[in-house]
Structures are given as C-alpha cells and as structure tokens.
Amino acid sequence: MSRPEVGARGAARDRGGPDVAPLPGLRAWLALAVLAIPTLLVSIDNTVLGVALPELSAALRPDAATLLWVVDVYPLVLAGLLVTMGTLGDRIGRRRLLMIGVAGFGVVSLLAAFATSAAQLVAARALLGVFGAMLMPSTLALLRSVFLDRTHRRLALAIWATGFAAGAALGPIVGGLLLEHFWWGSIFVMSVPPMAVLLVVAPLVVPESRETEPGRLDLVGVVLSLLTMGPLVLALKLAGSAGGVTPAVVASVLVGVGAGTAFLAHYRRRVRRGLDPLIDLELFARPVLRHSALANATTMFGLTGLLFFSAQYLQLVVGYSPLQAGLLLLPGFVVTVVAGLAAARLARRFALHQLVATGLALVLTGYVACLFLQVDSAVALLMSAAVLIGAGIGLSETVTNDAILAAAPPEKAGAAAAVSETAYEVGAVLGTALIGGVLSAVYRAGVVLPDGTPSAAGETLGGAADVAGTMPADAAAALLASAREAFVHGVDVASGTAAVVVAVVLVTAGLGLRRAHRDVLAAGASAVDADAEPAGARHRPLVAGCERRVTTRDGHG
C-alpha cells in the first residue's frame, strides 16, 4: 500500500469514518480504571499533606528545617527518579514495575502513618517518592499497549489525565474530611486499601509490556540523573521559599548542572560504544515531543500556582473553612475533566497545535482574570478564573500526553511516559516556587506591622492571622487589614508573572507544534501522522542496523 493510501486510511479512521477500529473490550476499560487509581493516589499525596501540617507539627514537633523536608522530600525524590523508573519499566516489564510500586507504596504509607518522629516521617516520605516514581510512568506507558488505536487511546488518556488533576484538587478536601474524624496519619492510611485491591486486580486485567531486547541498566546514568534532577528541583523550591537566590540555591544549582554535564558526557560515551544509555536523548530531537512536554509543564505550573494562592485567599482573606474552599474550587476541576474528555473528540477535527494553543490561551485568560482580585472581590471572579484555567489544562494535557507517546517508538514508551511525568513534576515545582516566591516577596514588602509585632506576621498571611489572635482587638484588626491588602497585591503581581510565562510558552509551543505539523504534511504524511512524529523519524531505528519491537503477553506487536 502506498504512503498516500495509508495516510488516507488513517485520516478516515481519525474522523470516525467506516474504518473505525472496534471499541476495546471490557478488559481494556477495566485496565484503564486500574491504571487510573495509582495516578489519582499519587496526585492526592502531592497536596493532601498541607492540611495535616498543623496536627502533624503538634504531634511530632519538628523544627522548621525538618518540617520543610517532610513536605519537599517526596516531590524531590519523585521528580529525580521518574526518568530512571520509566526506562527500568521498559526493561523489566511495566506491569512488574507497577506491582512493585503498588506494594511498596502501600507498605510505606503505613510506616508514614505510624511514624513516631519527624525524622521517621521524612524517611518514609522519601521512600514514597521512590515507589511513586515507579507508578506514574508505568501507568501511562501501559495505556499505549492496552489501547492500540489512537482514537481510543486519546479517550483513555483523557480519563487518565483527569485522575491526576482530580487528585490535586481532592487532596485538601479528602484531608480535611479525614482530619475531622481521625488523626494526622489517616491521610497516609487511606492509600492502603486501594493499593491492596490493585495488587489482586491488576495482574488479571493489565497485560505485561516490555522491551524485547532490554540490554543492561545504566547504573551510572541512574545516579547522575538523580543528582541532576534532585538538586535542580530543590533549588527551585529553596528559591521560592526564600523569595530569592541564597547560597543554598546556588550550591544546589551547581551540583545539578555539574551532574547534568557529567550525565551528557557519560551518555555520549555509551552511544559511541554501542551501549544503551539510560534514556535516548534523541527523543528530545522530536519537535512534537519536546514542545508537548513544555506545554505539559506549563499546564501543571498553572494548576499548582492557582492552588497555592486560591486556597489561602478563600480561607484567610474571604474567611471560608478548608473544606468550603476546596468545594468552591471544585467546579474548576470538574471542567478539567469535561474538557479532557472533549479534547479526545476534538482531536479528530483539529490539529495538535490548535488544541494546545487554545488550552494555553484559556489558562492565560484565567490568570488575567486573577489580576483583578481584591480584598472585597466577589468569589465568583476566582471561581471563573479556576474554570478557565481548568478548561485549558484539560484541553491541552490530554492531547499532549497522546502526542508524547505517539512521537516515541513503542519500545521506548516508558521513557516517553517518564518525560511527560517529569514535565508534570517540574511544572508543579515551578508553579509553587515562582508564583509562591513572587507572592511572598510582594507580601513581605507591603505588609505594615504595628510596633512589637512578632516577625512571623511579616512572613506569611497565615503567620499574620496566628499573631493577630494574641493581640488587642484594634491592633489585630489593623494587622489583618494590612496583611490581607499586601497578600492580594501579591496575588495580582504573581498572576501577572504567571500570565507572562504562559504567554511565552503559548507562542513557543504553539509555533513549534505548528511548524512540525507543516513539515510532516509537506513530507507527504497524513494529518494524523503530523501530530505524532516529525518527518523522517517515524521509521528511524534507535540503534543503527537494528530496529526493536515491543510485545505484550496478549500478542500485540
């Protein structure tokens, strides 16, 4: 069959014409449900801890530095190991790695719940990051082997992606409900029953999938990648919490850059010797994958930035409870789910660059709306901004996840999934670090402290609220009024900063994906292929003289 005939047939299938592949069977959709659960739980674990910090601090009495590590060690380890675990799953089997991650995550969750010291909790959170890194790329890569037809895979990815977004939203709500009835450790125990069910059900409905000629694991590359990602992510967090560059930030950046330079040199040596590196950096030469990962990071940047200031605004400025604040933000996440499912259908009619640009434009519009927040603003303004940002996230991330998986060869599905997940984590860190850092800096510069007020009131709005409870009524009212005005001004400046970032990525990723789309069409590929891989890369073997195939135990090639 000629290339134009293949393209026409693919285009007909993508439009939903007579050549549409049969809907996957019940087992495929059960597999999707199973694969969405770990994603949901890992995402909840990213945000649920915040509401438990007061009770946790009272019970374990950590110092300020240790408390910071309780919060930060989980995403640091998770981000540092995603690439390693994605590549490891390609080698030993993605379902096998998923099972190891599920079992480990459940056991360590119990250890975290019953920790008797802050140091034990830090260690448990670090281990949760290790096992969480096994879960995320495994679930995304397995979806590629379960849903072979791209139209069905887009729908599956939309459902999977909503689990990630819903988990971030549900974390504070679930945590608030649990803490109303149980102790702080209950936020970790909640993960155990679902993980136990997954250990039984997953082997029955999820087929194994792996690279057929895996080669030896690059242990040196594993260490260097961890030493690259971990310190760089830490530097972003430290800069955000400190509101600027500190010696610790500089040291972390130097370690990360040095390790990254060593990783690149090590990668070149392995390629020259004909050995498999930890991750094939040629993946990033594919414009669709590179720009889709950038868009992924930006959507998570927008989500975590919104969560950072909106929860504080609703609770400490407007006066709602944590549960009420979570419920007010819920419509935005419902729209994320709806937009993600709609994106799977819209992708049949519109090109990747059009959907991604539209999604990022919606996120940009949401942050522009946040520029008008005031102390006495109607809550509807923030809810509208959350809906716009949620719609943009749902529209963009579904098609970018699919594009990243489609742009990589099947045997590199785990590595490609790890790229997508790493983009998520880096975007989440940037959202908190940049938006939180700008907001904190503006707050500290604008708040007016009455004479004799403890310095904690000048650091955060929450600190000001705590200090006000110990002051005379008139002084407390003056402090809170100044603190709220300074905080809202910080929200305006931080929203403007976020809008600029999103606008830059909108132009960069939108034009980059549009250029890739045109290049592939000019090379004679179909519109479907144009949103999958760059010209010349579709059938290029990753190792000279040999092209690998990935197989599943169900016989899929």
Coordinates of C-alpha atoms in Angstrom, one line a residue:
M1 CA 0.0 0.0 0.0
S2 CA 1.4 3.4 -0.9
R3 CA 2.0 6.1 1.6
P4 CA -0.9 8.3 0.5
E5 CA -3.2 5.4 0.8
V6 CA -2.0 4.7 4.4
G7 CA -2.5 8.4 5.2
A8 CA -6.0 8.5 3.8
R9 CA -7.0 5.4 5.7
G10 CA -5.6 6.8 8.9
A11 CA -7.3 10.1 8.3
A12 CA -10.6 8.3 7.7
R13 CA -10.2 6.3 11.0
D14 CA -9.4 9.5 12.9
R15 CA -12.6 11.2 11.5
G16 CA -14.7 8.3 12.8
G17 CA -15.5 7.0 9.3
P18 CA -16.3 3.4 8.3
D19 CA -12.8 2.2 9.1
V20 CA -13.0 3.0 12.8
A21 CA -11.5 0.2 14.8
P22 CA -13.8 -1.7 17.1
L23 CA -14.2 -0.3 20.6
P24 CA -11.8 -2.1 23.0
G25 CA -13.4 -4.8 25.1
L26 CA -14.4 -4.7 28.7
R27 CA -11.0 -5.8 29.8
A28 CA -9.3 -2.8 28.3
W29 CA -11.6 -0.4 30.1
L30 CA -11.1 -2.3 33.4
A31 CA -7.4 -1.9 32.8
L32 CA -7.9 1.8 32.4
A33 CA -9.7 2.0 35.7
V34 CA -6.9 0.1 37.4
L35 CA -4.2 2.3 35.8
A36 CA -6.0 5.5 36.8
I37 CA -6.1 4.6 40.5
P38 CA -2.4 4.9 41.2
T39 CA -2.2 8.2 39.4
L40 CA -5.1 9.5 41.5
L41 CA -3.5 8.4 44.7
V42 CA 0.0 9.8 43.9
S43 CA -1.5 13.1 42.9
I44 CA -3.6 13.2 46.1
D45 CA -0.4 12.6 48.1
N46 CA 1.1 15.6 46.5
T47 CA -1.4 18.0 48.0
V48 CA -3.0 16.3 51.0
L49 CA -0.2 16.9 53.4
G50 CA -0.8 20.6 53.6
V51 CA -4.0 20.4 55.6
A52 CA -2.4 18.0 58.1
L53 CA 0.7 20.1 58.9
P54 CA -0.8 21.8 62.0
E55 CA -1.7 18.5 63.6
L56 CA 1.5 16.8 62.4
S57 CA 3.6 19.6 63.9
A58 CA 1.8 19.4 67.2
A59 CA 2.3 15.6 67.4
L60 CA 5.9 15.2 66.2
R61 CA 7.2 18.7 67.0
P62 CA 9.7 19.0 64.1
D63 CA 11.9 22.1 63.7
A64 CA 11.4 24.4 60.7
A65 CA 14.0 22.8 58.5
T66 CA 12.7 19.2 59.2
L67 CA 9.1 20.3 58.5
L68 CA 10.3 21.7 55.2
W69 CA 11.8 18.3 54.4
V70 CA 8.6 16.5 55.4
V71 CA 6.9 18.5 52.6
D72 CA 9.6 18.6 50.0
V73 CA 11.4 15.2 50.1
Y74 CA 8.5 13.4 48.4
P75 CA 8.4 15.5 45.2
L76 CA 12.2 15.8 45.1
V77 CA 12.7 12.1 45.0
L78 CA 9.7 11.5 42.7
A79 CA 11.0 14.0 40.1
G80 CA 14.6 12.7 40.3
L81 CA 13.6 9.1 39.7
L82 CA 10.9 9.3 37.1
V83 CA 13.3 9.0 34.1
T84 CA 15.1 6.1 35.7
M85 CA 11.9 4.2 36.5
G86 CA 10.4 4.8 33.1
T87 CA 13.4 3.3 31.5
L88 CA 13.6 0.5 34.1
G89 CA 10.0 -0.4 33.3
D90 CA 10.9 -0.7 29.6
R91 CA 13.5 -3.3 30.6
I92 CA 12.0 -5.4 33.3
G93 CA 8.3 -5.0 32.4
R94 CA 6.0 -2.1 33.0
R95 CA 3.4 -4.1 34.8
R96 CA 6.0 -5.8 37.0
L97 CA 7.4 -2.4 38.0
L98 CA 3.8 -1.1 38.6
M99 CA 3.2 -4.1 41.0
I100 CA 6.5 -3.4 42.9
G101 CA 5.5 0.3 43.2
V102 CA 1.9 -0.5 44.3
A103 CA 3.2 -2.9 47.0
G104 CA 5.9 -0.6 48.2
F105 CA 3.7 2.5 48.2
G106 CA 1.1 0.7 50.4
V107 CA 3.6 -0.6 52.9
V108 CA 5.5 2.7 53.3
S109 CA 2.2 4.6 53.6
L110 CA 1.6 2.5 56.8
L111 CA 5.1 3.3 58.0
A112 CA 4.4 7.0 57.4
A113 CA 1.1 6.9 59.2
F114 CA 2.6 5.5 62.4
A115 CA 5.9 7.4 62.4
T116 CA 6.8 8.4 65.9
S117 CA 9.3 11.1 65.0
A118 CA 9.7 13.7 62.2
A119 CA 12.9 12.0 61.0
Q120 CA 11.0 8.8 60.5
L121 CA 8.3 10.6 58.6
V122 CA 11.0 12.3 56.3
A123 CA 12.5 8.8 55.6
A124 CA 9.0 7.4 54.8
R125 CA 8.1 10.3 52.5
A126 CA 11.4 9.7 50.6
L127 CA 10.5 6.1 50.1
L128 CA 7.0 7.1 49.0
G129 CA 8.8 9.2 46.3
V130 CA 10.8 6.1 45.2
F131 CA 7.7 3.9 44.8
G132 CA 5.6 6.7 43.5
A133 CA 8.1 7.2 40.7
M134 CA 7.5 3.5 39.7
L135 CA 3.8 4.1 39.4
M136 CA 3.5 7.1 37.2
P137 CA 5.4 6.3 34.0
S138 CA 4.3 2.6 34.3
T139 CA 0.6 3.5 34.1
L140 CA 1.0 5.9 31.2
A141 CA 3.2 3.5 29.2
L142 CA 0.8 0.6 29.8
L143 CA -2.0 2.6 28.3
R144 CA -0.2 2.5 25.0
S145 CA -0.1 -1.3 24.9
V146 CA -3.7 -1.6 26.1
F147 CA -5.2 0.9 23.6
L148 CA -3.6 0.4 20.2
D149 CA -6.0 2.6 18.3
R150 CA -5.1 6.2 18.7
T151 CA -8.7 7.5 18.9
H152 CA -9.4 5.2 21.8
R153 CA -6.1 5.9 23.4
R154 CA -6.9 9.7 23.4
L155 CA -10.1 9.0 25.3
A156 CA -8.2 6.7 27.7
L157 CA -5.5 9.4 28.2
A158 CA -8.2 12.0 28.9
I159 CA -9.6 9.8 31.6
W160 CA -6.2 9.1 33.0
A161 CA -5.2 12.7 33.0
T162 CA -8.3 13.7 34.9
G163 CA -7.2 11.4 37.6
F164 CA -4.0 13.5 38.0
A165 CA -5.9 16.8 38.1
A166 CA -8.7 15.4 40.3
G167 CA -6.2 14.1 42.8
A168 CA -4.6 17.5 43.2
A169 CA -8.0 19.0 43.8
L170 CA -9.3 16.2 46.1
G171 CA -6.2 16.2 48.3
P172 CA -7.2 19.1 50.5
I173 CA -10.9 18.0 50.6
V174 CA -10.1 14.4 51.5
G175 CA -7.5 15.5 54.0
G176 CA -10.0 17.9 55.6
L177 CA -12.7 15.2 55.9
L178 CA -10.3 12.7 57.4
L179 CA -8.8 15.1 59.9
E180 CA -12.3 16.0 61.2
H181 CA -12.6 12.4 62.4
F182 CA -9.2 10.8 62.6
W183 CA -5.5 11.6 63.5
W184 CA -3.0 13.0 61.0
G185 CA -1.7 9.6 60.0
S186 CA -5.1 8.8 58.4
I187 CA -4.1 10.8 55.3
F188 CA -1.5 8.0 54.6
V189 CA -3.6 5.0 55.6
M190 CA -6.2 6.0 53.0
S191 CA -3.8 4.8 50.3
V192 CA -3.5 1.2 51.6
P193 CA -6.9 -0.3 50.7
P194 CA -6.9 0.8 47.1
M195 CA -3.3 -0.4 46.7
A196 CA -4.2 -3.8 48.2
V197 CA -7.1 -4.2 45.7
L198 CA -4.7 -3.2 42.8
L199 CA -2.3 -6.0 43.7
V200 CA -5.0 -8.5 43.1
V201 CA -6.8 -7.0 40.2
A202 CA -4.1 -5.5 38.0
P203 CA -2.4 -8.8 37.0
L204 CA -5.9 -10.1 35.8
V205 CA -6.7 -7.2 33.5
V206 CA -3.4 -5.4 32.6
P207 CA -1.2 -7.2 30.1
E208 CA 2.6 -7.2 30.6
S209 CA 4.6 -5.0 28.3
R210 CA 8.4 -4.6 27.9
E211 CA 11.2 -4.0 25.5
T212 CA 12.2 -7.3 23.9
E213 CA 16.0 -6.7 23.9
P214 CA 16.4 -4.6 27.0
G215 CA 20.2 -4.6 27.5
R216 CA 21.9 -3.8 30.8
L217 CA 20.7 -1.0 33.0
D218 CA 22.9 2.1 33.0
L219 CA 23.5 2.4 36.8
V220 CA 26.0 5.3 36.4
G221 CA 23.3 7.1 34.4
V222 CA 20.8 6.4 37.1
V223 CA 23.0 8.1 39.8
L224 CA 23.8 11.1 37.6
S225 CA 20.2 11.6 36.5
L226 CA 19.1 11.7 40.2
L227 CA 22.0 14.0 41.1
T228 CA 20.8 16.3 38.2
M229 CA 17.1 16.4 38.8
G230 CA 17.0 16.3 42.6
P231 CA 19.3 19.4 43.3
L232 CA 17.7 21.4 40.4
V233 CA 14.2 20.8 41.8
L234 CA 15.5 21.6 45.3
A235 CA 17.0 24.8 44.1
L236 CA 13.6 25.9 42.7
K237 CA 11.9 25.1 46.0
L238 CA 14.5 26.8 48.1
A239 CA 14.4 29.9 45.9
G240 CA 10.6 30.0 46.2
S241 CA 10.6 29.6 50.0
A242 CA 13.4 32.2 50.5
G243 CA 12.0 34.6 47.9
G244 CA 15.3 34.9 46.1
V245 CA 18.7 33.4 45.5
T246 CA 20.6 32.2 48.5
P247 CA 23.9 30.3 49.0
A248 CA 21.9 27.0 49.3
V249 CA 20.1 27.8 46.0
V250 CA 23.5 28.5 44.2
A251 CA 25.0 25.3 45.7
S252 CA 22.0 23.2 44.5
V253 CA 22.2 24.6 41.0
L254 CA 26.0 24.0 40.8
V255 CA 25.5 20.3 41.9
G256 CA 22.7 19.8 39.4
V257 CA 24.4 21.5 36.5
G258 CA 27.7 19.6 37.3
A259 CA 25.9 16.3 37.4
G260 CA 24.0 17.1 34.2
T261 CA 27.2 17.9 32.4
A262 CA 28.7 14.6 33.6
F263 CA 25.5 12.8 32.5
L264 CA 25.8 14.2 29.0
A265 CA 29.4 13.1 28.7
H266 CA 28.5 9.6 30.0
Y267 CA 25.6 9.4 27.5
R268 CA 28.0 10.2 24.6
R269 CA 30.5 7.6 25.7
R270 CA 27.8 4.9 25.9
V271 CA 26.4 5.8 22.5
R272 CA 29.9 5.7 20.9
R273 CA 30.4 2.2 22.4
G274 CA 27.1 1.0 21.1
L275 CA 25.6 0.6 24.6
D276 CA 22.1 1.6 25.6
P277 CA 22.0 4.8 27.6
L278 CA 19.6 5.4 30.5
I279 CA 17.3 7.5 28.2
D280 CA 17.6 8.1 24.5
L281 CA 18.1 11.8 24.2
E282 CA 17.2 11.6 20.5
L283 CA 13.6 11.6 21.8
F284 CA 14.0 15.3 22.5
A285 CA 15.1 16.0 18.9
R286 CA 11.5 15.3 18.0
P287 CA 9.7 18.7 18.0
V288 CA 6.3 17.2 18.8
L289 CA 7.6 15.5 21.9
R290 CA 9.7 18.5 23.0
H291 CA 7.0 21.1 22.7
S292 CA 4.3 18.9 24.1
A293 CA 6.4 18.3 27.2
L294 CA 6.9 22.1 27.5
A295 CA 3.1 22.5 27.3
N296 CA 2.6 19.8 29.9
A297 CA 4.9 21.5 32.3
T298 CA 3.1 24.8 31.8
T299 CA -0.3 23.4 32.5
M300 CA 0.9 22.0 35.8
F301 CA 2.6 25.3 36.5
G302 CA -0.8 27.0 36.1
L303 CA -2.6 24.4 38.2
T304 CA -0.2 24.4 41.2
G305 CA 0.1 28.2 41.1
L306 CA -3.6 28.6 41.3
L307 CA -3.9 26.1 44.2
F308 CA -1.1 27.9 46.0
F309 CA -2.8 31.3 46.3
S310 CA -6.5 30.5 45.8
A311 CA -6.8 28.3 48.9
Q312 CA -5.1 31.0 51.1
Y313 CA -7.3 33.7 49.5
L314 CA -10.5 31.8 50.2
Q315 CA -9.6 30.9 53.7
L316 CA -7.6 33.8 55.1
V317 CA -8.9 36.7 53.1
V318 CA -12.6 35.8 52.5
G319 CA -12.9 33.6 55.6
Y320 CA -14.1 30.1 54.4
S321 CA -13.1 26.8 56.0
P322 CA -10.6 24.5 54.2
L323 CA -13.5 22.2 53.2
Q324 CA -15.6 25.1 51.9
A325 CA -12.6 26.5 50.0
G326 CA -12.0 23.1 48.4
L327 CA -15.6 22.8 47.3
L328 CA -15.6 26.3 45.8
L329 CA -12.6 25.3 43.6
L330 CA -14.3 22.0 42.7
P331 CA -16.1 23.4 39.6
G332 CA -12.8 24.3 38.0
F333 CA -11.6 20.7 38.3
V334 CA -14.9 19.3 37.1
V335 CA -14.4 21.5 34.0
T336 CA -10.9 20.0 33.7
V337 CA -12.4 16.5 33.5
V338 CA -15.1 17.6 30.9
A339 CA -12.5 19.5 28.8
G340 CA -10.2 16.5 28.9
L341 CA -12.9 14.2 27.6
A342 CA -13.9 16.7 25.0
A343 CA -10.3 17.0 23.8
A344 CA -10.3 13.3 22.8
R345 CA -13.1 14.0 20.4
L346 CA -11.9 17.4 19.3
A347 CA -8.6 15.9 18.3
R348 CA -10.3 14.1 15.4
R349 CA -11.1 17.5 13.8
F350 CA -8.4 19.9 15.0
A351 CA -4.6 19.7 14.8
L352 CA -2.5 19.3 17.9
H353 CA -1.1 22.8 17.8
Q354 CA -4.6 24.3 17.6
L355 CA -5.8 22.5 20.7
V356 CA -2.7 23.1 22.7
A357 CA -2.7 26.9 21.8
T358 CA -6.4 27.1 22.7
G359 CA -5.8 25.4 26.0
L360 CA -2.8 27.6 27.0
A361 CA -4.9 30.7 25.9
L362 CA -7.6 29.7 28.3
V363 CA -5.0 29.3 31.1
L364 CA -3.7 32.7 30.2
T365 CA -7.2 34.2 30.3
G366 CA -7.7 32.7 33.8
Y367 CA -4.6 34.4 35.1
V368 CA -5.5 37.7 33.6
A369 CA -8.8 37.5 35.4
C370 CA -6.9 36.9 38.7
L371 CA -5.2 40.3 38.1
F372 CA -8.5 41.9 39.2
L373 CA -8.8 40.1 42.6
Q374 CA -9.2 42.5 45.5
V375 CA -9.9 42.0 49.2
D376 CA -13.6 42.6 48.7
S377 CA -13.8 40.9 45.3
A378 CA -16.7 38.5 44.6
V379 CA -15.7 34.9 45.0
A380 CA -17.3 34.3 41.6
L381 CA -14.3 36.0 40.0
L382 CA -11.8 33.5 41.4
M383 CA -14.2 30.6 40.6
S384 CA -14.4 31.9 37.0
A385 CA -10.6 32.1 36.7
A386 CA -10.4 28.5 38.1
V387 CA -12.9 27.3 35.5
L388 CA -10.9 28.9 32.7
I389 CA -7.6 27.5 33.9
G390 CA -9.2 24.1 34.4
A391 CA -10.6 24.1 30.9
G392 CA -7.3 25.0 29.4
I393 CA -5.5 22.3 31.4
G394 CA -8.0 19.6 30.4
L395 CA -7.9 20.6 26.7
S396 CA -4.1 20.7 26.4
E397 CA -2.8 17.9 28.6
T398 CA -4.9 15.1 27.0
V399 CA -3.6 15.7 23.5
T400 CA 0.0 16.4 24.6
N401 CA 0.2 13.2 26.6
D402 CA -1.0 11.3 23.5
A403 CA 1.4 13.2 21.3
I404 CA 4.4 12.4 23.5
L405 CA 3.5 8.6 23.5
A406 CA 2.9 8.6 19.7
A407 CA 6.1 10.5 19.0
A408 CA 8.3 7.9 20.6
P409 CA 8.8 4.3 19.3
P410 CA 6.7 1.7 21.1
E411 CA 9.8 0.1 22.8
K412 CA 10.6 3.5 24.4
A413 CA 7.0 4.0 25.8
G414 CA 8.2 4.0 29.4
A415 CA 11.0 6.6 28.7
A416 CA 8.5 8.8 26.8
A417 CA 6.0 8.5 29.7
A418 CA 8.7 9.5 32.1
V419 CA 9.4 12.6 30.0
S420 CA 5.7 13.5 30.3
E421 CA 5.6 12.8 34.1
T422 CA 8.9 14.7 34.7
A423 CA 7.4 17.7 32.9
Y424 CA 4.4 17.5 35.2
E425 CA 6.6 17.5 38.3
V426 CA 8.9 20.3 37.1
G427 CA 5.9 22.4 36.2
A428 CA 4.4 21.7 39.7
V429 CA 7.6 22.8 41.4
L430 CA 7.9 25.9 39.2
G431 CA 4.3 26.8 39.9
T432 CA 4.8 26.8 43.7
A433 CA 8.4 28.2 43.6
L434 CA 7.8 31.1 41.1
I435 CA 4.3 32.1 41.9
G436 CA 4.8 31.5 45.6
G437 CA 8.1 33.3 45.6
V438 CA 6.7 36.4 43.9
L439 CA 3.7 36.5 46.1
S440 CA 5.8 36.1 49.3
A441 CA 8.2 38.8 48.2
V442 CA 5.4 41.3 47.5
Y443 CA 3.7 40.4 50.7
R444 CA 6.8 41.0 52.8
A445 CA 7.4 44.3 51.1
G446 CA 3.9 45.6 51.5
V447 CA 2.6 44.4 55.0
V448 CA 2.8 47.0 57.8
L449 CA 3.5 45.6 61.2
P450 CA 2.5 47.5 64.4
D451 CA 5.3 48.1 66.9
G452 CA 6.2 45.0 68.8
T453 CA 4.5 42.5 66.3
P454 CA 6.4 39.2 66.0
S455 CA 8.3 38.8 62.8
A456 CA 6.2 35.7 61.8
A457 CA 3.4 38.1 60.8
G458 CA 5.6 39.7 58.2
E459 CA 6.4 36.4 56.5
T460 CA 3.1 34.9 55.5
L461 CA -0.6 35.8 55.7
G462 CA -1.1 32.7 57.9
G463 CA 1.5 33.9 60.3
A464 CA -0.3 37.3 60.5
A465 CA -3.6 35.5 61.3
D466 CA -2.0 33.5 64.0
V467 CA -0.2 36.5 65.6
A468 CA -3.4 38.6 65.4
G469 CA -5.1 36.1 67.7
T470 CA -2.8 37.2 70.5
M471 CA -3.1 40.9 70.0
P472 CA -5.6 43.5 71.3
A473 CA -8.6 44.0 69.0
D474 CA -7.6 47.3 67.4
A475 CA -4.0 46.2 66.7
A476 CA -5.2 42.8 65.4
A477 CA -7.7 44.5 63.0
A478 CA -5.0 46.8 61.7
L479 CA -2.6 44.0 61.2
L480 CA -5.1 41.8 59.4
A481 CA -6.2 44.6 57.1
S482 CA -2.7 45.4 56.1
A483 CA -1.8 41.7 55.7
R484 CA -4.8 41.0 53.5
E485 CA -4.1 44.0 51.3
A486 CA -0.5 43.0 50.9
F487 CA -1.4 39.4 50.1
V488 CA -4.0 40.3 47.5
H489 CA -1.5 42.7 45.9
G490 CA 1.0 39.8 45.8
V491 CA -1.7 37.7 44.1
D492 CA -2.1 40.3 41.4
V493 CA 1.7 40.6 40.8
A494 CA 2.1 36.8 40.9
S495 CA -0.8 36.3 38.5
G496 CA 0.8 38.8 36.1
T497 CA 4.0 36.9 36.3
A498 CA 2.2 33.6 35.6
A499 CA 0.4 35.2 32.7
V500 CA 3.7 36.3 31.1
V501 CA 5.1 32.8 31.5
V502 CA 2.1 31.1 29.9
A503 CA 2.0 33.7 27.1
V504 CA 5.7 32.9 26.2
V505 CA 5.0 29.2 26.2
L506 CA 1.8 29.7 24.2
V507 CA 3.8 31.4 21.4
T508 CA 6.8 29.0 21.7
A509 CA 4.9 25.7 21.9
G510 CA 2.1 26.8 19.5
L511 CA 4.5 27.9 16.8
G512 CA 6.8 24.9 17.3
L513 CA 4.0 22.4 17.0
R514 CA 2.5 24.2 14.0
R515 CA 5.9 24.1 12.3
A516 CA 6.2 20.4 13.0
H517 CA 2.7 19.8 11.7
R518 CA 3.5 21.6 8.4
D519 CA 6.9 19.9 8.0
V520 CA 5.3 16.4 8.2
L521 CA 2.4 17.4 5.9
A522 CA 5.0 18.7 3.4
A523 CA 6.8 15.4 3.5
G524 CA 3.6 13.6 2.4
A525 CA 2.4 12.2 5.7
S526 CA -1.3 12.2 6.8
A527 CA -2.7 14.8 9.2
V528 CA -2.8 12.1 11.9
D529 CA 0.9 11.4 11.5
A530 CA 1.7 15.1 11.5
D531 CA 0.5 15.2 15.2
A532 CA 2.6 12.2 16.1
E533 CA 6.1 12.3 14.8
P534 CA 8.4 14.6 12.8
A535 CA 9.3 13.9 9.2
G536 CA 12.0 11.3 8.8
A537 CA 11.6 9.9 12.3
R538 CA 8.7 7.6 12.0
H539 CA 10.6 4.6 10.9
R540 CA 14.1 5.5 12.1
P541 CA 15.7 2.8 14.2
L542 CA 17.2 4.0 17.5
V543 CA 20.2 1.7 17.2
A544 CA 22.0 1.6 13.9
G545 CA 21.3 -1.6 11.9
C546 CA 18.6 -2.9 14.3
E547 CA 15.0 -2.0 15.0
R548 CA 13.3 -3.3 18.1
R549 CA 9.7 -4.2 18.7
V550 CA 7.8 -4.2 21.9
T551 CA 5.4 -7.0 22.6
T552 CA 2.8 -7.8 25.2
R553 CA 1.8 -11.2 26.6
D554 CA -1.5 -10.8 24.8
G555 CA 0.4 -10.9 21.5
H556 CA 0.2 -7.2 20.5
G557 CA 3.2 -6.0 18.5

